[in-house]
Coordinates of C-alpha atoms and ligand atoms in Angstrom, one line a residue:
X1 CA -0.3 -0.1 -0.1
X2 CA 1.4 3.2 -1.0
X3 CA 0.8 6.6 0.9
X4 CA 1.8 10.0 -0.3
X5 CA 3.6 11.7 2.7
X6 CA 3.2 15.2 2.8
X7 CA 6.6 15.7 4.7
X8 CA 8.4 13.6 2.2
X9 CA 6.4 14.7 -0.5
X10 CA 6.6 11.0 -1.9
X11 CA 4.7 8.1 -2.2
X12 CA 6.0 5.7 0.6
X13 CA 5.0 2.0 1.1
X14 CA 3.2 1.7 4.1
X15 CA 4.7 0.0 7.3
X16 CA 2.9 0.0 10.6
X17 CA 4.7 0.5 13.8
X18 CA 2.6 -2.6 15.2
X19 CA 2.3 -5.1 12.8
X20 CA -1.7 -5.6 11.9
X21 CA -2.3 -2.2 13.7
X22 CA -2.5 1.5 12.6
X23 CA -3.0 4.3 14.7
X24 CA -4.5 7.6 13.1
X25 CA -5.3 11.1 14.3
X26 CA -7.3 13.2 12.4
X27 CA -7.9 16.8 13.5
X28 CA -11.5 17.4 13.7
X29 CA -13.5 20.7 13.6
X30 CA -14.1 23.5 15.9
X31 CA -17.8 23.4 17.0
X32 CA -19.4 26.7 17.1
X33 CA -21.7 26.2 14.2
X34 CA -23.3 23.4 11.8
X35 CA -20.3 21.8 9.9
X36 CA -19.8 23.2 6.3
X37 CA -19.4 20.8 3.2
X38 CA -15.7 21.9 3.3
X39 CA -15.3 20.1 7.3
X40 CA -16.9 17.0 5.6
X41 CA -14.3 16.3 3.0
X42 CA -11.5 15.3 5.4
X43 CA -14.3 13.4 7.4
X44 CA -15.6 11.2 4.6
X45 CA -12.0 10.9 3.1
X46 CA -10.3 9.7 6.2
X47 CA -13.2 7.6 7.3
X48 CA -12.9 5.8 4.0
X49 CA -8.9 5.4 4.4
X50 CA -9.6 3.8 8.0
X51 CA -12.4 1.5 6.1
X52 CA -9.9 0.3 3.9
X53 CA -7.2 -0.4 6.3
X54 CA -10.1 -2.2 7.9
X55 CA -11.1 -4.4 4.8
X56 CA -7.3 -5.3 4.5
X57 CA -7.6 -7.0 7.9
X58 CA -5.9 -3.9 10.0
X59 CA -7.1 -3.1 13.6
X60 CA -7.2 0.9 13.3
X61 CA -7.2 3.1 16.5
X62 CA -8.9 6.4 15.0
X63 CA -8.9 9.5 17.1
X64 CA -10.6 12.6 16.0
X65 CA -11.1 15.6 18.2
X66 CA -13.7 18.3 18.8
X67 CA -12.2 21.7 19.6
X68 CA -14.6 23.3 21.7
X69 CA -12.4 25.9 23.1
X70 CA -11.7 29.1 20.7
X71 CA -12.1 32.7 19.9
X72 CA -15.3 31.5 17.7
X73 CA -16.8 29.6 20.0
X74 CA -16.9 32.1 22.9
X75 CA -18.1 34.8 20.2
X76 CA -20.7 32.6 19.4
X77 CA -21.9 32.3 23.0
X78 CA -21.6 36.0 23.7
X79 CA -23.6 36.8 21.0
X80 CA -26.3 34.4 22.1
X81 CA -25.9 35.1 25.8
X82 CA -25.0 31.6 27.0
X83 CA -22.3 29.5 28.0
X84 CA -19.3 28.3 25.6
X85 CA -19.9 25.0 27.1
X86 CA -23.6 25.3 25.9
X87 CA -22.5 26.3 22.1
X88 CA -20.1 23.6 21.7
X89 CA -22.2 20.6 23.4
X90 CA -24.9 21.7 21.0
X91 CA -22.7 21.5 18.0
X92 CA -20.8 18.4 18.7
X93 CA -24.3 17.0 18.9
X94 CA -25.2 18.2 15.7
X95 CA -22.1 17.4 14.1
X96 CA -22.5 13.6 15.1
X97 CA -25.6 13.7 13.8
X98 CA -24.1 14.8 10.4
X99 CA -21.5 12.2 10.8
X100 CA -23.8 9.4 11.3
X101 CA -25.9 10.8 8.0
X102 CA -22.5 10.5 6.3
X103 CA -22.2 7.0 7.3
X104 CA -18.9 8.1 9.2
X105 CA -17.8 4.8 11.4
X106 CA -17.8 6.3 14.9
X107 CA -14.1 7.1 16.2
X108 CA -12.6 5.0 18.5
X109 CA -12.2 8.4 20.5
X110 CA -13.6 11.9 20.0
X111 CA -11.6 13.7 22.9
X112 CA -12.4 17.3 23.8
X113 CA -9.9 19.9 24.3
X114 CA -11.9 20.9 27.5
X115 CA -11.2 17.8 29.1
X116 CA -7.9 17.7 28.5
X117 CA -6.5 20.8 30.1
X118 CA -4.2 19.0 32.8
X119 CA -2.2 16.8 29.8
X120 CA -1.8 20.2 28.1
X121 CA -0.5 22.1 31.2
X122 CA 1.6 19.2 31.6
X123 CA 3.4 19.1 28.1
X124 CA 3.6 23.0 28.2
X125 CA 5.5 22.6 31.7
X126 CA 7.9 19.6 29.7
X127 CA 8.5 22.2 26.7
X128 CA 9.6 25.0 29.4
X129 CA 11.7 23.0 31.3
X130 CA 13.8 21.6 28.7
X131 CA 14.2 25.4 27.2
X132 CA 11.5 25.1 24.2
X133 CA 9.2 27.6 25.5
X134 CA 9.3 30.5 27.9
X135 CA 6.7 32.7 29.7
X136 CA 6.3 36.6 29.5
X137 CA 5.1 39.2 31.9
X138 CA 1.1 38.5 31.2
X139 CA 1.7 34.9 32.0
X140 CA 1.5 34.0 28.2
X141 CA 3.5 31.1 27.2
X142 CA 5.4 30.8 23.7
X143 CA 6.7 27.9 22.1
X144 CA 10.3 29.2 21.0
X145 CA 10.7 28.2 17.2
X146 CA 14.4 29.1 16.8
X147 CA 15.2 26.4 19.5
X148 CA 14.0 23.9 17.2
X149 CA 15.9 22.8 14.3
X150 CA 13.6 20.9 12.5
X151 CA 11.1 23.7 12.1
X152 CA 9.5 23.9 9.0
X153 CA 10.0 20.0 8.2
X154 CA 6.3 19.5 7.3
X155 CA 5.6 22.5 5.4
X156 CA 9.0 22.7 3.5
X157 CA 9.9 26.5 4.7
X158 CA 12.6 28.0 5.6
X159 CA 13.2 29.6 9.0
X160 CA 14.8 32.6 7.2
X161 CA 12.4 32.9 4.8
X162 CA 9.4 32.4 7.2
X163 CA 10.9 35.0 9.6
X164 CA 11.1 37.7 7.1
X165 CA 7.5 36.9 6.0
X166 CA 6.6 37.3 9.6
X167 CA 8.6 40.6 10.2
X168 CA 6.0 42.6 8.5
X169 CA 3.4 41.8 10.6
X170 CA 3.4 43.5 13.9
X171 CA 0.9 42.1 16.0
X172 CA -0.2 43.9 19.0
X173 CA 0.4 43.0 22.6
X174 CA 2.8 40.2 21.5
X175 CA 6.1 42.3 21.3
X176 CA 7.4 40.4 24.2
X177 CA 7.9 37.5 21.8
X178 CA 11.3 36.5 21.0
X179 CA 10.6 35.9 17.5
X180 CA 7.5 36.6 15.3
X181 CA 7.3 33.2 14.6
X182 CA 6.7 31.8 18.0
X183 CA 3.5 30.6 18.9
X184 CA 1.3 30.4 21.9
X185 CA 1.0 27.7 24.3
X186 CA -1.1 29.2 26.9
X187 CA -2.9 32.6 27.2
X188 CA -4.3 34.6 30.0
X189 CA -7.9 34.6 29.9
X190 CA -10.2 38.1 28.7
X191 CA -12.8 39.3 30.7
X192 CA -15.9 36.7 30.4
X193 CA -14.2 34.0 28.8
X194 CA -13.8 30.4 30.0
X195 CA -10.4 30.0 31.8
X196 CA -8.5 27.1 33.7
X197 CA -5.8 27.3 36.6
X198 CA -2.5 27.1 35.5
X199 CA 1.2 27.5 37.1
X200 CA 1.7 30.9 34.6
X201 CA -1.7 32.4 34.8
X202 CA -5.6 31.8 35.0
X203 CA -6.4 31.2 31.0
X204 CA -6.6 28.5 28.6
X205 CA -4.7 26.6 26.0
X206 CA -3.5 27.9 22.4
X207 CA -5.0 25.7 19.7
X208 CA -2.1 23.3 18.5
X209 CA -0.9 22.0 21.7
X210 CA -4.4 20.3 22.1
X211 CA -3.8 17.9 19.2
X212 CA -0.6 17.1 20.5
X213 CA -1.4 15.8 24.0
X214 CA -4.6 13.9 22.6
X215 CA -2.9 12.3 20.1
X216 CA -0.1 11.1 22.6
X217 CA -2.5 10.3 25.3
X218 CA -5.0 8.3 23.0
X219 CA -2.3 6.6 20.5
X220 CA 1.0 7.0 21.9
X221 CA 4.3 9.1 21.5
X222 CA 4.6 8.0 17.9
X223 CA 1.7 7.2 15.7
X224 CA 1.2 5.9 12.3
X225 CA -0.9 8.4 10.1
X226 CA -2.0 12.3 11.3
X227 CA -4.1 13.7 8.8
X228 CA -6.2 16.6 7.9
X229 CA -7.2 19.5 5.5
X230 CA -4.2 20.8 3.7
X231 CA -5.0 24.4 5.4
X232 CA -3.7 22.8 8.4
X233 CA 0.0 22.0 7.3
X234 CA 1.1 25.3 8.2
X235 CA 1.1 26.3 11.1
X236 CA -0.9 24.2 12.7
X237 CA 0.6 20.7 12.0
X238 CA 3.9 22.4 11.7
X239 CA 3.6 23.5 15.5
X240 CA 2.2 20.0 16.4
X241 CA 5.6 18.5 15.4
X242 CA 7.8 21.3 17.0
X243 CA 5.5 20.5 20.2
X244 CA 5.4 16.8 20.2
X245 CA 9.0 15.9 19.4
X246 CA 10.5 18.5 21.6
X247 CA 8.4 17.6 24.6
X248 CA 8.9 13.7 23.7
X249 CA 12.2 13.4 22.0
X250 CA 10.6 11.1 19.5
X251 CA 9.5 11.3 16.2
X252 CA 5.9 12.0 16.2
X253 CA 4.2 10.9 13.1
X254 CA 5.3 8.4 10.2
X255 CA 2.6 9.5 7.8
X256 CA 1.3 12.8 7.1
X257 CA -1.9 13.1 4.9
X258 CA -3.8 15.8 3.9
X259 CA -6.7 16.3 1.6
X260 CA -7.1 19.5 -0.9
X261 CA -9.5 22.0 -0.7
X262 CA -13.3 21.8 -1.6
X263 CA -14.7 25.0 -3.8
X264 CA -18.3 25.5 -4.8
X265 CA -19.2 26.6 -8.2
X266 CA -15.2 26.9 -8.7
X267 CA -14.8 29.5 -5.9
X268 CA -13.6 29.3 -2.3
X269 CA -16.3 28.7 -0.2
X270 CA -16.9 32.0 1.9
X271 CA -19.7 33.5 4.1
X272 CA -18.9 37.0 2.5
X273 CA -19.7 35.4 -1.4
X274 CA -22.9 34.0 0.1
X275 CA -21.7 30.3 -1.2
X276 CA -21.4 29.0 2.4
X277 CA -23.3 25.6 2.5
X278 CA -23.6 23.5 5.5
X279 CA -23.9 19.5 5.3
X280 CA -27.5 19.5 6.5
X281 CA -28.4 22.1 3.9
X282 CA -27.1 20.0 1.1
X283 CA -28.6 17.0 3.1
X284 CA -31.9 18.4 3.3
X285 CA -32.0 18.3 -0.6
X286 CA -30.4 14.9 -1.3
X287 CA -29.8 11.6 0.2
X288 CA -26.6 12.2 2.3
X289 CA -24.8 9.3 0.4
X290 CA -25.0 11.5 -2.6
X291 CA -22.7 14.0 -1.0
X292 CA -20.5 11.3 0.0
X293 CA -20.1 9.6 -3.5
X294 CA -19.3 13.3 -4.8
X295 CA -16.6 13.6 -2.3
X296 CA -15.1 10.2 -3.2
X297 CA -15.1 10.7 -6.7
X298 CA -12.0 12.9 -7.0
X299 CA -8.7 11.8 -5.6
X300 CA -8.2 13.3 -2.2
X301 CA -5.1 15.7 -3.3
X302 CA -7.0 16.9 -6.2
X303 CA -8.9 20.0 -5.7
X304 CA -12.9 19.1 -5.6
X305 CA -15.6 21.5 -7.1
X306 CA -19.3 21.0 -5.5
X307 CA -22.1 22.3 -7.8
X308 CA -25.7 21.5 -8.5
X309 CA -24.9 20.0 -11.8
X310 CA -22.1 17.8 -9.9
X311 CA -24.6 16.8 -7.1
X312 CA -27.4 15.7 -9.9
X313 CA -24.7 13.8 -11.7
X314 CA -23.3 11.7 -8.5
X315 CA -27.2 11.5 -7.6
X316 CA -27.6 9.6 -10.8
X317 CA -24.1 7.5 -10.7
X318 CA -24.8 6.5 -7.0
X319 CA -28.5 5.9 -8.1
X320 CA -27.3 3.3 -10.6
X321 CA -25.3 1.2 -7.8
X322 CA -28.3 1.4 -5.5
X323 CA -30.6 -0.2 -8.7
X324 CA -28.2 -2.5 -9.3
X325 CA -28.2 -3.9 -5.8
X326 CA -32.0 -3.7 -5.5
X327 CA -32.4 -5.7 -8.9
X328 CA -30.0 -8.4 -7.7
X329 CA -32.0 -8.6 -4.1
X330 CA -35.1 -9.2 -6.4
X331 CA -33.7 -12.0 -8.5
X332 CA -32.1 -13.4 -5.1
X333 CA -35.6 -13.3 -4.0
X334 CA -37.0 -15.2 -6.6
X335 CA -34.0 -17.6 -7.4
X336 CA -35.1 -21.0 -8.8
X337 CA -31.6 -22.6 -8.9
X338 CA -29.3 -23.4 -6.1
X339 CA -25.9 -24.4 -8.1
X340 CA -23.2 -22.6 -10.2
X341 CA -23.1 -23.1 -13.9
X342 CA -20.0 -22.8 -15.9
X343 CA -20.9 -19.7 -17.5
X344 CA -21.6 -18.4 -14.0
X345 CA -18.0 -19.5 -13.1
X346 CA -16.7 -17.7 -15.4
X347 CA -18.6 -14.6 -14.9
X348 CA -17.5 -14.8 -11.0
X349 CA -13.8 -14.4 -12.2
X350 CA -14.7 -11.3 -13.9
X351 CA -16.1 -9.8 -11.0
X352 CA -13.0 -10.9 -8.9
X353 CA -11.0 -9.1 -11.7
X354 CA -13.3 -6.0 -10.5
X355 CA -12.1 -6.7 -7.0
X356 CA -8.5 -6.7 -7.9
X357 CA -9.0 -3.6 -10.3
X358 CA -10.4 -2.0 -7.1
X359 CA -7.6 -2.7 -4.7
X360 CA -5.1 -1.8 -6.9
X361 CA -6.7 2.1 -7.1
X362 CA -6.8 2.0 -3.4
X363 CA -3.3 0.7 -2.6
X364 CA -2.0 3.4 -4.7
X365 CA -2.6 6.3 -2.2
X366 CA -6.4 5.8 -2.1
X367 CA -7.4 6.6 -5.2
X368 CA -11.1 6.8 -4.8
X369 CA -11.9 7.7 -8.3
X370 CA -10.2 4.7 -9.8
X371 CA -12.0 2.7 -7.0
X372 CA -15.6 3.8 -8.3
X373 CA -14.7 3.1 -11.7
X374 CA -13.8 -0.7 -10.6
X375 CA -17.2 -0.5 -8.5
X376 CA -19.2 0.4 -12.1
X377 CA -17.5 -2.3 -14.1
X378 CA -19.3 -4.7 -11.2
X379 CA -22.1 -3.1 -11.8
X380 CA -21.9 -3.6 -15.4
X381 CA -20.9 -7.2 -15.0
X382 CA -24.3 -7.7 -12.5
X383 CA -26.5 -5.8 -14.7
X384 CA -25.4 -7.7 -18.2
X385 CA -25.4 -11.4 -15.9
X386 CA -27.7 -11.5 -13.7
X387 CA -31.5 -12.7 -14.6
X388 CA -34.5 -15.0 -13.6
X389 CA -32.4 -18.3 -14.5
X390 CA -29.4 -17.0 -12.3
X391 CA -28.7 -19.7 -9.6
X392 CA -28.6 -18.5 -5.8
X393 CA -24.8 -19.3 -5.3
X394 CA -23.8 -17.2 -8.1
X395 CA -26.1 -13.9 -7.0
X396 CA -25.1 -14.4 -3.5
X397 CA -21.5 -14.4 -4.6
X398 CA -21.8 -11.2 -6.4
X399 CA -23.8 -9.4 -3.8
X400 CA -21.0 -10.1 -1.5
X401 CA -18.7 -8.7 -3.8
X402 CA -20.5 -5.9 -4.4
X403 CA -21.2 -5.2 -0.8
X404 CA -17.6 -5.5 0.1
X405 CA -16.6 -3.0 -2.2
X406 CA -19.2 -0.5 -1.8
X407 CA -18.8 -0.9 2.3
X408 CA -15.0 0.5 2.0
X409 CA -16.6 3.4 0.3
X410 CA -19.2 3.7 2.9
X411 CA -22.0 4.1 0.4
X412 CA -25.0 2.1 1.6
X413 CA -26.1 0.6 -1.5
X414 CA -28.6 -1.8 0.3
X415 CA -31.7 -0.2 2.0
X416 CA -32.7 -2.9 4.2
X417 CA -32.7 -1.6 7.8
X418 CA -35.4 -2.5 9.8
X419 CA -37.1 0.6 9.0
X420 CA -36.8 0.1 5.2
X421 CA -38.0 -3.5 5.9
X422 CA -41.4 -2.1 6.6
X423 CA -41.1 0.2 4.2
X424 CA -40.6 -2.4 1.6
X425 CA -43.7 -4.3 2.7
X426 CA -45.7 -1.5 2.7
X427 CA -44.7 -0.8 -0.7
X428 CA -45.3 -4.9 -1.7
X429 CA -48.6 -4.6 -0.3
X430 CA -49.7 -1.7 -2.4
X431 CA -48.2 -3.2 -5.8
X432 CA -50.6 -6.4 -4.7
X433 CA -53.5 -4.3 -4.5
X434 CA -52.7 -2.4 -8.0
X435 CA -52.5 -6.1 -9.2
X436 CA -55.7 -7.2 -7.8
X437 CA -57.4 -4.2 -8.9
X438 CA -56.1 -4.6 -12.8
X439 CA -57.4 -8.4 -12.2
X440 CA -60.8 -6.6 -11.6
X441 CA -60.3 -4.0 -14.2
X442 CA -60.5 -1.3 -11.8
X443 CA -58.0 0.6 -14.1
X444 CA -58.7 3.8 -12.5
X445 CA -58.0 2.6 -9.0
X446 CA -54.8 1.3 -10.2
X447 CA -53.9 4.1 -11.8
X448 CA -54.1 5.9 -8.5
X449 CA -52.0 3.9 -6.8
X450 CA -49.2 3.8 -9.3
X451 CA -49.5 7.8 -8.9
X452 CA -49.3 7.7 -5.0
X453 CA -46.2 5.8 -5.3
X454 CA -44.6 7.8 -7.9
X455 CA -45.1 10.8 -5.7
X456 CA -43.2 9.0 -3.1
X457 CA -40.7 8.7 -5.8
X458 CA -41.3 5.3 -6.0
X459 CA -41.0 3.9 -9.8
X460 CA -42.9 0.9 -10.9
X461 CA -41.8 -1.3 -13.6
X462 CA -43.7 -4.2 -15.6
X463 CA -41.4 -7.3 -16.1
X464 CA -41.7 -10.6 -17.2
X465 CA -41.4 -11.7 -13.6
X466 CA -43.8 -9.6 -12.6
X467 CA -43.8 -6.0 -11.2
X468 CA -40.8 -4.6 -9.4
X469 CA -40.1 -0.9 -8.1
X470 CA -37.1 1.1 -7.4
X471 CA -36.8 4.8 -6.0
X472 CA -36.3 7.4 -8.4
Ligands
ZN501 ZN1 -5.3 19.2 14.9

């Protein structure tokens, strides 16, 4: 398996620290409003990475944080006249709902920054003791970038270039910094802000320290994969490396993975452009699986465009997968023969070739775009070879192939939860009523039933094997 490592800027063969196990940390959202579709891209991409590791037999320890102390949360709380905690708890709940809709597997742990303050104080103390951090008069603790010879290793920046760039920016209140690049580990409270006791002042942690601490606590000092959006490479991940490696004296991360930006109608998403879209907005118009499908239709390191046209195209493509499964299930339910024929045996070899193609794509730095093509090759095999004469073994084998591949992508192609089984039974009943009406030449009633179902988005199809239905 090859992974593109942002640090080496190369494809590298994946070698886990512990055979059969993967430790993975994904920077999570700051919870001050509903997540936008830009937040959803890393969630979906790295969930798929995790699923593929699991498919390959790895046990994945997957940690993703919620940043629940931050200026934006405090601002939102002040505007609403409620506590910061109320804001963050509300939006953590909403975020979990969106993640569930997008079929994102629950993380092993979702640590929250405010529950990990003691760990942050401990790491900051170590950094001060080892001479990598200093305290100024008002109690602010800074990390001293000059003390870390490796600084810039991830973002491939040279310290001198960085400093000349930053020297232009004079930040008020930060004139006690030894270098403009030094960043905050701990800062004093302001009026009305949440704060914690610390050896330096009553205050709160800087943003970067939380991920260093939570990654160490839940995954250990050195981990396999750390991931996030490419906007996090600098300064967030660069600073995480500095903190963790200086505090622990060990390599922090073996593989750094970053997904590219998401644009809307070829523009950067922003509130001021009025093209700011939440996951909830999109999912109120589409099956959430369509958004997931769209996100996986491009390679994670390529910029992805979001538009109404692309969503319609994604809906149609995903619909073809669902229809293939619906038809397969129909034939399985009505199978007349058990044993595999010679021709079927040959077709199963074609299906196995699709799986190989899928795995080759995923092994190549998780190329989900090509993996989706492989799934469609399998859809074609199913659609052209499955019919009323197909054997049960044949169809069940195809179904297993199809389910396993679409599961890696996290796409739910089979709609058979308990709720949808009841739903299917209700629709079947309606179809029986309609058949009955037709038999009695009550065509008005038959048409009425068909129209009612159509209004629900259910399309009936008369076939040799009886009436079939599928969703539009
Ligand atoms: Zn982070």
